[in-house]
PDB file of C-alpha atoms in Angstrom:
ATOM      1  CA  MET A  24     -21.471  -4.259  -5.321  1.00  0.00           C
ATOM      2  CA  MET A  25     -22.854  -7.764  -5.183  1.00  0.00           C
ATOM      3  CA  THR A  26     -22.559  -7.894  -1.408  1.00  0.00           C
ATOM      4  CA  GLU A  27     -23.101  -4.220  -0.754  1.00  0.00           C
ATOM      5  CA  VAL A  28     -26.175  -3.392  -2.818  1.00  0.00           C
ATOM      6  CA  GLY A  29     -27.396  -6.852  -3.826  1.00  0.00           C
ATOM      7  CA  LYS A  30     -26.589  -6.781  -7.532  1.00  0.00           C
ATOM      8  CA  ASN A  31     -25.961  -9.983  -9.431  1.00  0.00           C
ATOM      9  CA  TYR A  32     -22.677 -10.534 -11.254  1.00  0.00           C
ATOM     10  CA  ASP A  33     -24.050  -9.593 -14.692  1.00  0.00           C
ATOM     11  CA  ASP A  34     -25.438  -6.287 -13.376  1.00  0.00           C
ATOM     12  CA  VAL A  35     -22.149  -5.466 -11.664  1.00  0.00           C
ATOM     13  CA  GLU A  36     -20.232  -6.214 -14.859  1.00  0.00           C
ATOM     14  CA  LYS A  37     -22.624  -4.015 -16.869  1.00  0.00           C
ATOM     15  CA  GLU A  38     -22.276  -1.135 -14.393  1.00  0.00           C
ATOM     16  CA  VAL A  39     -18.483  -1.265 -14.419  1.00  0.00           C
ATOM     17  CA  THR A  40     -18.364  -1.496 -18.224  1.00  0.00           C
ATOM     18  CA  ARG A  41     -20.822   1.390 -18.564  1.00  0.00           C
ATOM     19  CA  THR A  42     -18.729   3.429 -16.121  1.00  0.00           C
ATOM     20  CA  ILE A  43     -15.564   2.844 -18.139  1.00  0.00           C
ATOM     21  CA  ASP A  44     -17.424   3.851 -21.317  1.00  0.00           C
ATOM     22  CA  LEU A  45     -18.808   6.942 -19.575  1.00  0.00           C
ATOM     23  CA  ILE A  46     -15.381   8.106 -18.390  1.00  0.00           C
ATOM     24  CA  ARG A  47     -13.837   7.580 -21.837  1.00  0.00           C
ATOM     25  CA  TYR A  48     -16.747   9.407 -23.482  1.00  0.00           C
ATOM     26  CA  THR A  49     -16.517  12.280 -20.996  1.00  0.00           C
ATOM     27  CA  VAL A  50     -12.790  12.708 -21.613  1.00  0.00           C
ATOM     28  CA  GLN A  51     -13.265  12.701 -25.400  1.00  0.00           C
ATOM     29  CA  GLU A  52     -16.129  15.196 -25.230  1.00  0.00           C
ATOM     30  CA  ALA A  53     -14.160  17.474 -22.905  1.00  0.00           C
ATOM     31  CA  LEU A  54     -11.248  17.532 -25.343  1.00  0.00           C
ATOM     32  CA  HIS A  55     -13.585  18.828 -28.063  1.00  0.00           C
ATOM     33  CA  MET A  56     -15.899  20.938 -25.906  1.00  0.00           C
ATOM     34  CA  ARG A  57     -16.708  24.318 -27.372  1.00  0.00           C
ATOM     35  CA  GLY A  58     -20.253  25.096 -26.178  1.00  0.00           C
ATOM     36  CA  LYS A  59     -22.175  22.741 -28.443  1.00  0.00           C
ATOM     37  CA  SER A  60     -25.137  20.398 -28.348  1.00  0.00           C
ATOM     38  CA  VAL A  61     -24.944  16.629 -28.708  1.00  0.00           C
ATOM     39  CA  ARG A  62     -27.576  13.972 -29.327  1.00  0.00           C
ATOM     40  CA  GLY A  63     -28.169  11.479 -26.563  1.00  0.00           C
ATOM     41  CA  ASP A  64     -27.525   8.482 -28.791  1.00  0.00           C
ATOM     42  CA  GLY A  65     -23.850   9.471 -29.124  1.00  0.00           C
ATOM     43  CA  PHE A  66     -23.242   7.443 -25.973  1.00  0.00           C
ATOM     44  CA  PRO A  67     -23.896   3.673 -25.875  1.00  0.00           C
ATOM     45  CA  GLY A  68     -27.348   3.121 -24.401  1.00  0.00           C
ATOM     46  CA  GLY A  69     -28.342   6.780 -24.856  1.00  0.00           C
ATOM     47  CA  SER A  70     -31.572   7.947 -26.430  1.00  0.00           C
ATOM     48  CA  LYS A  71     -31.755   9.889 -29.698  1.00  0.00           C
ATOM     49  CA  GLU A  72     -34.699  11.744 -28.197  1.00  0.00           C
ATOM     50  CA  LYS A  73     -32.437  13.482 -25.683  1.00  0.00           C
ATOM     51  CA  LEU A  74     -30.197  16.443 -26.345  1.00  0.00           C
ATOM     52  CA  GLY A  75     -27.308  17.619 -24.202  1.00  0.00           C
ATOM     53  CA  ILE A  76     -25.875  21.117 -24.120  1.00  0.00           C
ATOM     54  CA  ILE A  77     -22.180  21.127 -23.306  1.00  0.00           C
ATOM     55  CA  GLU A  78     -20.526  24.099 -21.717  1.00  0.00           C
ATOM     56  CA  ARG A  79     -17.438  24.197 -19.547  1.00  0.00           C
ATOM     57  CA  ILE A  80     -18.210  25.893 -16.245  1.00  0.00           C
ATOM     58  CA  LEU A  81     -15.508  26.283 -13.636  1.00  0.00           C
ATOM     59  CA  LEU A  82     -17.036  26.013 -10.167  1.00  0.00           C
ATOM     60  CA  ASP A  83     -13.754  25.398  -8.278  1.00  0.00           C
ATOM     61  CA  ILE A  84     -15.201  22.757  -5.903  1.00  0.00           C
ATOM     62  CA  VAL A  85     -17.966  20.296  -6.725  1.00  0.00           C
ATOM     63  CA  LEU A  86     -19.667  18.161  -4.091  1.00  0.00           C
ATOM     64  CA  ALA A  87     -20.662  14.841  -5.697  1.00  0.00           C
ATOM     65  CA  ILE A  88     -23.075  12.654  -3.748  1.00  0.00           C
ATOM     66  CA  SER A  89     -23.875   9.259  -5.213  1.00  0.00           C
ATOM     67  CA  PRO A  90     -26.990   7.148  -4.650  1.00  0.00           C
ATOM     68  CA  PHE A  91     -26.799   3.544  -3.443  1.00  0.00           C
ATOM     69  CA  ASN A  92     -28.382   1.847  -6.460  1.00  0.00           C
ATOM     70  CA  TYR A  93     -25.565   2.624  -8.948  1.00  0.00           C
ATOM     71  CA  PRO A  94     -22.679   3.412  -6.593  1.00  0.00           C
ATOM     72  CA  VAL A  95     -19.989   3.455  -9.276  1.00  0.00           C
ATOM     73  CA  ASN A  96     -21.713   4.604 -12.470  1.00  0.00           C
ATOM     74  CA  LEU A  97     -23.681   7.493 -11.006  1.00  0.00           C
ATOM     75  CA  ALA A  98     -20.672   8.602  -8.966  1.00  0.00           C
ATOM     76  CA  ALA A  99     -18.515   8.641 -12.107  1.00  0.00           C
ATOM     77  CA  SER A 100     -21.223  10.552 -13.996  1.00  0.00           C
ATOM     78  CA  LYS A 101     -20.770  13.377 -11.490  1.00  0.00           C
ATOM     79  CA  ILE A 102     -17.018  13.147 -10.881  1.00  0.00           C
ATOM     80  CA  ALA A 103     -15.686  12.789 -14.450  1.00  0.00           C
ATOM     81  CA  PRO A 104     -17.426  15.866 -15.940  1.00  0.00           C
ATOM     82  CA  ALA A 105     -16.523  17.975 -12.902  1.00  0.00           C
ATOM     83  CA  LEU A 106     -12.851  17.041 -13.181  1.00  0.00           C
ATOM     84  CA  MET A 107     -12.801  17.531 -16.954  1.00  0.00           C
ATOM     85  CA  ALA A 108     -14.243  21.027 -16.483  1.00  0.00           C
ATOM     86  CA  GLY A 109     -11.257  21.882 -14.263  1.00  0.00           C
ATOM     87  CA  ASN A 110     -12.925  21.576 -10.870  1.00  0.00           C
ATOM     88  CA  SER A 111     -11.795  19.735  -7.782  1.00  0.00           C
ATOM     89  CA  VAL A 112     -14.298  17.254  -6.356  1.00  0.00           C
ATOM     90  CA  ILE A 113     -15.367  16.200  -2.897  1.00  0.00           C
ATOM     91  CA  PHE A 114     -17.043  12.811  -3.251  1.00  0.00           C
ATOM     92  CA  LYS A 115     -19.551  11.506  -0.707  1.00  0.00           C
ATOM     93  CA  PRO A 116     -20.713   7.964  -1.522  1.00  0.00           C
ATOM     94  CA  ALA A 117     -24.039   6.681  -0.233  1.00  0.00           C
ATOM     95  CA  THR A 118     -23.757   4.782   3.041  1.00  0.00           C
ATOM     96  CA  GLN A 119     -24.983   1.636   1.293  1.00  0.00           C
ATOM     97  CA  GLY A 120     -22.548   1.346  -1.583  1.00  0.00           C
ATOM     98  CA  SER A 121     -19.740   3.307   0.031  1.00  0.00           C
ATOM     99  CA  ILE A 122     -17.168   0.524  -0.299  1.00  0.00           C
ATOM    100  CA  SER A 123     -17.785   0.391  -4.045  1.00  0.00           C
ATOM    101  CA  GLY A 124     -17.370   4.177  -4.212  1.00  0.00           C
ATOM    102  CA  ILE A 125     -14.191   4.032  -2.142  1.00  0.00           C
ATOM    103  CA  LYS A 126     -12.740   1.343  -4.430  1.00  0.00           C
ATOM    104  CA  MET A 127     -13.485   3.532  -7.456  1.00  0.00           C
ATOM    105  CA  ILE A 128     -11.683   6.488  -5.828  1.00  0.00           C
ATOM    106  CA  GLN A 129      -8.715   4.256  -4.977  1.00  0.00           C
ATOM    107  CA  THR A 130      -8.565   3.180  -8.630  1.00  0.00           C
ATOM    108  CA  LEU A 131      -8.636   6.805  -9.802  1.00  0.00           C
ATOM    109  CA  ASP A 132      -5.898   7.620  -7.290  1.00  0.00           C
ATOM    110  CA  ARG A 133      -3.705   4.846  -8.710  1.00  0.00           C
ATOM    111  CA  ILE A 134      -3.865   6.368 -12.206  1.00  0.00           C
ATOM    112  CA  GLY A 135      -2.100   9.450 -10.882  1.00  0.00           C
ATOM    113  CA  LEU A 136      -4.625  12.235 -10.358  1.00  0.00           C
ATOM    114  CA  PRO A 137      -2.895  15.243  -8.796  1.00  0.00           C
ATOM    115  CA  THR A 138      -3.077  15.325  -5.008  1.00  0.00           C
ATOM    116  CA  GLY A 139      -6.067  17.233  -3.673  1.00  0.00           C
ATOM    117  CA  LEU A 140      -8.037  17.147  -6.910  1.00  0.00           C
ATOM    118  CA  LEU A 141     -10.405  14.422  -5.705  1.00  0.00           C
ATOM    119  CA  SER A 142     -11.312  14.049  -2.035  1.00  0.00           C
ATOM    120  CA  LEU A 143     -13.465  11.446  -0.344  1.00  0.00           C
ATOM    121  CA  ILE A 144     -15.656  11.790   2.727  1.00  0.00           C
ATOM    122  CA  THR A 145     -17.740   9.048   4.282  1.00  0.00           C
ATOM    123  CA  ASP A 146     -19.421  11.009   7.055  1.00  0.00           C
ATOM    124  CA  HIS A 147     -23.216  10.869   7.246  1.00  0.00           C
ATOM    125  CA  PHE A 148     -24.758  13.798   5.410  1.00  0.00           C
ATOM    126  CA  ASP A 149     -26.296  15.397   8.448  1.00  0.00           C
ATOM    127  CA  ASN A 150     -26.513  19.161   8.921  1.00  0.00           C
ATOM    128  CA  LYS A 151     -25.195  18.674  12.465  1.00  0.00           C
ATOM    129  CA  SER A 152     -22.008  16.926  11.325  1.00  0.00           C
ATOM    130  CA  PRO A 153     -18.995  19.253  11.808  1.00  0.00           C
ATOM    131  CA  LEU A 154     -17.391  17.930   8.619  1.00  0.00           C
ATOM    132  CA  ILE A 155     -20.512  18.527   6.540  1.00  0.00           C
ATOM    133  CA  LYS A 156     -20.931  22.025   8.039  1.00  0.00           C
ATOM    134  CA  LEU A 157     -17.355  22.845   6.996  1.00  0.00           C
ATOM    135  CA  ILE A 158     -17.854  21.494   3.478  1.00  0.00           C
ATOM    136  CA  MET A 159     -21.090  23.420   3.043  1.00  0.00           C
ATOM    137  CA  LYS A 160     -19.286  26.625   4.048  1.00  0.00           C
ATOM    138  CA  ILE A 161     -16.615  25.944   1.435  1.00  0.00           C
ATOM    139  CA  VAL A 162     -18.943  24.846  -1.367  1.00  0.00           C
ATOM    140  CA  ILE A 163     -21.807  27.308  -0.962  1.00  0.00           C
TER     141      ILE A 163
END
């Protein structure tokens, strides 16, 4: 991330730590999910002025597109809840930040996610791209 998106070491460390916390929090919430509301300050760095409504919704396939500025944390904030809700995920990292996103997916693969549950594409998100056209047919 330092080379890819220009973050300093401290910011990279904070993003990775926050991502780990987010994944752990998401797993714990999913284990207790029963259609409830939670205060935003239940997560480190969250605001008590925010309220989240939790409901498990099976969509089958979720397309997760991450922005370049937080290539790991914002990707995980889309991927982890989708997986915990029982969906499979197609992940498309931003062009700038894609190596960081790919490394995160490789790490998740090493922990033993079932084959086909999490897929990665790095094609440009262009309506003319054959791969994107195929994905849009599947997802929509």
